Amino acid sequence: MEDVLGLLKVTVRKGINLAVRDTISSDPYVKLKTHVVKRNCNPVWNEVLVFSIKDPNVIIHLAVFDKDTFTGDDRMGVAEIDIKPYIAALKMAKGLHNLPNNCTLKRIQPNEIKCLAEESSIVWEHGKITQDMLIRLQDVECGQILLQLDWTEAPGCKGLESEAIAAPWNPKLPGVKKHH
């Protein structure tokens, strides 16, 4: 665990308007991995998946499939989750403890590169920093996944302090100029 920065909890909440891959519906699951929800294109999973993060620049790949019994599972879309803005907000908020609940630390706008379906906010809530994301599935005619990011620094982990923060208040880093 000494090379792990921390644990990222990804709560896969639900799917919205997922593609039909069977006769009238689908049996979707998210390959991170969640349980299969039978005959439902708007499944509710509410499953927490935990990842050990060693690199703050990692992209989390998500794929949604329709579970089939007698043939291969049908692909229902893919997405990439960029955790860099979330990690940056965690670093920025280090040492802040008296923020009001529901305080927005950062807003991330959707664009062509990100799979966000709408603006996503990184929020301080009861001493934790979370990010709710509505992810637009790619390579499919329709579908979105609602999920939440939550960070934990477990005992034995390096923690985010071990990652240098490139900012004006940290002029010792390459590429950062001290303001006079």
GROMACS .gro file of C-alpha atoms in nm:
model
  180
    1MET     CA    1   0.000   0.000   0.000
    2GLU     CA    2   0.303   0.231   0.025
    3ASP     CA    3   0.274   0.322  -0.347
    4VAL     CA    4  -0.104   0.384  -0.323
    5LEU     CA    5  -0.213   0.750  -0.287
    6GLY     CA    6  -0.558   0.660  -0.155
    7LEU     CA    7  -0.882   0.484  -0.230
    8LEU     CA    8  -1.136   0.615  -0.477
    9LYS     CA    9  -1.491   0.504  -0.410
   10VAL     CA   10  -1.706   0.512  -0.721
   11THR     CA   11  -2.075   0.474  -0.643
   12VAL     CA   12  -2.255   0.366  -0.959
   13ARG     CA   13  -2.603   0.497  -0.882
   14LYS     CA   14  -2.817   0.432  -1.188
   15GLY     CA   15  -2.852   0.420  -1.564
   16ILE     CA   16  -3.082   0.653  -1.754
   17ASN     CA   17  -3.242   0.576  -2.090
   18LEU     CA   18  -3.000   0.295  -2.172
   19ALA     CA   19  -3.015   0.136  -2.517
   20VAL     CA   20  -3.248  -0.157  -2.583
   21ARG     CA   21  -3.047  -0.468  -2.670
   22ASP     CA   22  -3.306  -0.742  -2.619
   23THR     CA   23  -3.658  -0.752  -2.764
   24ILE     CA   24  -3.809  -0.468  -2.557
   25SER     CA   25  -3.549  -0.392  -2.291
   26SER     CA   26  -3.201  -0.486  -2.167
   27ASP     CA   27  -3.037  -0.655  -1.868
   28PRO     CA   28  -2.763  -0.397  -1.801
   29TYR     CA   29  -2.456  -0.405  -1.582
   30VAL     CA   30  -2.154  -0.177  -1.563
   31LYS     CA   31  -1.820  -0.338  -1.618
   32LEU     CA   32  -1.630  -0.197  -1.325
   33LYS     CA   33  -1.848  -0.418  -1.215
   34THR     CA   34  -2.206  -0.400  -1.090
   35HIS     CA   35  -2.482  -0.657  -1.059
   36VAL     CA   36  -2.718  -0.723  -1.352
   37VAL     CA   37  -3.058  -0.551  -1.341
   38LYS     CA   38  -3.307  -0.764  -1.537
   39ARG     CA   39  -3.533  -0.613  -1.805
   40ASN     CA   40  -3.469  -0.246  -1.729
   41CYS     CA   41  -3.326   0.041  -1.936
   42ASN     CA   42  -3.330   0.271  -1.630
   43PRO     CA   43  -3.158   0.045  -1.374
   44VAL     CA   44  -3.073   0.149  -1.018
   45TRP     CA   45  -2.752  -0.009  -0.891
   46ASN     CA   46  -2.635   0.202  -0.594
   47GLU     CA   47  -2.317  -0.006  -0.579
   48VAL     CA   48  -1.990   0.117  -0.431
   49LEU     CA   49  -1.674   0.008  -0.608
   50VAL     CA   50  -1.334   0.090  -0.455
   51PHE     CA   51  -1.013   0.145  -0.651
   52SER     CA   52  -0.657   0.185  -0.522
   53ILE     CA   53  -0.517   0.493  -0.693
   54LYS     CA   54  -0.142   0.504  -0.757
   55ASP     CA   55  -0.145   0.767  -1.033
   56PRO     CA   56  -0.363   1.080  -0.999
   57ASN     CA   57  -0.372   1.109  -1.379
   58VAL     CA   58  -0.542   0.774  -1.432
   59ILE     CA   59  -0.854   0.759  -1.647
   60ILE     CA   60  -1.121   0.516  -1.528
   61HIS     CA   61  -1.281   0.321  -1.811
   62LEU     CA   62  -1.643   0.222  -1.775
   63ALA     CA   63  -1.840  -0.007  -2.007
   64VAL     CA   64  -2.208  -0.100  -1.995
   65PHE     CA   65  -2.327  -0.438  -2.122
   66ASP     CA   66  -2.653  -0.625  -2.165
   67LYS     CA   67  -2.627  -0.965  -1.995
   68ASP     CA   68  -2.725  -1.251  -2.226
   69THR     CA   69  -2.760  -1.614  -2.123
   70PHE     CA   70  -2.694  -1.803  -2.446
   71THR     CA   71  -2.484  -1.556  -2.647
   72GLY     CA   72  -2.210  -1.304  -2.572
   73ASP     CA   73  -2.310  -0.995  -2.376
   74ASP     CA   74  -2.410  -0.697  -2.593
   75ARG     CA   75  -2.218  -0.372  -2.557
   76MET     CA   76  -2.437  -0.078  -2.449
   77GLY     CA   77  -2.178   0.200  -2.444
   78VAL     CA   78  -1.850   0.311  -2.292
   79ALA     CA   79  -1.720   0.617  -2.110
   80GLU     CA   80  -1.402   0.753  -1.959
   81ILE     CA   81  -1.401   0.914  -1.616
   82ASP     CA   82  -1.139   1.186  -1.574
   83ILE     CA   83  -1.054   1.210  -1.202
   84LYS     CA   84  -0.790   1.486  -1.239
   85PRO     CA   85  -1.030   1.774  -1.156
   86TYR     CA   86  -1.152   1.583  -0.851
   87ILE     CA   87  -0.797   1.511  -0.730
   88ALA     CA   88  -0.703   1.878  -0.784
   89ALA     CA   89  -1.000   1.988  -0.570
   90LEU     CA   90  -0.899   1.743  -0.297
   91LYS     CA   91  -0.548   1.888  -0.292
   92MET     CA   92  -0.679   2.244  -0.294
   93ALA     CA   93  -0.909   2.174   0.001
   94LYS     CA   94  -0.638   2.020   0.221
   95GLY     CA   95  -0.649   2.192   0.557
   96LEU     CA   96  -0.995   2.342   0.505
   97HIS     CA   97  -1.230   2.217   0.773
   98ASN     CA   98  -1.489   2.484   0.842
   99LEU     CA   99  -1.662   2.512   0.508
  100PRO     CA  100  -2.042   2.521   0.507
  101ASN     CA  101  -2.225   2.210   0.386
  102ASN     CA  102  -2.301   2.201   0.014
  103CYS     CA  103  -2.012   2.438  -0.057
  104THR     CA  104  -1.911   2.399  -0.423
  105LEU     CA  105  -1.533   2.382  -0.462
  106LYS     CA  106  -1.522   2.347  -0.839
  107ARG     CA  107  -1.756   2.315  -1.138
  108ILE     CA  108  -1.656   2.107  -1.441
  109GLN     CA  109  -1.824   2.186  -1.771
  110PRO     CA  110  -1.899   1.917  -2.029
  111ASN     CA  111  -1.711   1.935  -2.359
  112GLU     CA  112  -1.634   1.715  -2.659
  113ILE     CA  113  -1.349   1.537  -2.480
  114LYS     CA  114  -1.516   1.469  -2.145
  115CYS     CA  115  -1.805   1.225  -2.122
  116LEU     CA  116  -2.001   1.456  -1.891
  117ALA     CA  117  -2.365   1.496  -1.994
  118GLU     CA  118  -2.404   1.810  -1.782
  119GLU     CA  119  -2.210   2.034  -1.547
  120SER     CA  120  -2.057   1.843  -1.257
  121SER     CA  121  -1.983   2.000  -0.918
  122ILE     CA  122  -1.722   1.899  -0.664
  123VAL     CA  123  -1.884   1.965  -0.326
  124TRP     CA  124  -1.786   1.982   0.043
  125GLU     CA  125  -2.052   1.791   0.241
  126HIS     CA  126  -2.021   1.691   0.609
  127GLY     CA  127  -1.641   1.698   0.602
  128LYS     CA  128  -1.611   1.500   0.276
  129ILE     CA  129  -1.547   1.608  -0.078
  130THR     CA  130  -1.760   1.432  -0.340
  131GLN     CA  131  -1.834   1.473  -0.707
  132ASP     CA  132  -2.161   1.366  -0.867
  133MET     CA  133  -2.129   1.300  -1.239
  134LEU     CA  134  -2.384   1.227  -1.509
  135ILE     CA  135  -2.178   1.042  -1.771
  136ARG     CA  136  -2.290   1.027  -2.135
  137LEU     CA  137  -2.218   0.687  -2.286
  138GLN     CA  138  -2.018   0.684  -2.609
  139ASP     CA  139  -2.046   0.449  -2.910
  140VAL     CA  140  -2.419   0.396  -2.854
  141GLU     CA  141  -2.743   0.562  -2.960
  142CYS     CA  142  -2.845   0.668  -2.605
  143GLY     CA  143  -2.775   0.626  -2.237
  144GLN     CA  144  -2.624   0.793  -1.933
  145ILE     CA  145  -2.481   0.671  -1.603
  146LEU     CA  146  -2.509   0.863  -1.275
  147LEU     CA  147  -2.218   0.808  -1.039
  148GLN     CA  148  -2.038   0.969  -0.747
  149LEU     CA  149  -1.667   0.996  -0.661
  150ASP     CA  150  -1.550   0.991  -0.298
  151TRP     CA  151  -1.188   0.981  -0.172
  152THR     CA  152  -1.046   0.800   0.131
  153GLU     CA  153  -0.688   0.809   0.254
  154ALA     CA  154  -0.653   0.469   0.414
  155PRO     CA  155  -0.386   0.382   0.672
  156GLY     CA  156  -0.063   0.287   0.498
  157CYS     CA  157  -0.134   0.495   0.188
  158LYS     CA  158   0.102   0.771   0.074
  159GLY     CA  159  -0.180   1.023   0.060
  160LEU     CA  160  -0.219   1.317  -0.172
  161GLU     CA  161   0.041   1.519   0.020
  162SER     CA  162   0.303   1.309  -0.158
  163GLU     CA  163   0.188   1.452  -0.492
  164ALA     CA  164   0.331   1.794  -0.568
  165ILE     CA  165   0.070   2.064  -0.622
  166ALA     CA  166   0.155   2.293  -0.914
  167ALA     CA  167   0.018   2.630  -0.809
  168PRO     CA  168   0.136   2.989  -0.759
  169TRP     CA  169   0.175   2.928  -0.385
  170ASN     CA  170   0.422   2.644  -0.456
  171PRO     CA  171   0.701   2.817  -0.657
  172LYS     CA  172   0.954   2.536  -0.609
  173LEU     CA  173   0.787   2.325  -0.877
  174PRO     CA  174   0.909   2.335  -1.238
  175GLY     CA  175   0.706   2.568  -1.458
  176VAL     CA  176   0.564   2.768  -1.165
  177LYS     CA  177   0.683   3.128  -1.138
  178LYS     CA  178   0.681   3.313  -0.811
  179HIS     CA  179   0.465   3.628  -0.818
  180HIS     CA  180   0.621   3.940  -0.666
   0.00000   0.00000   0.00000
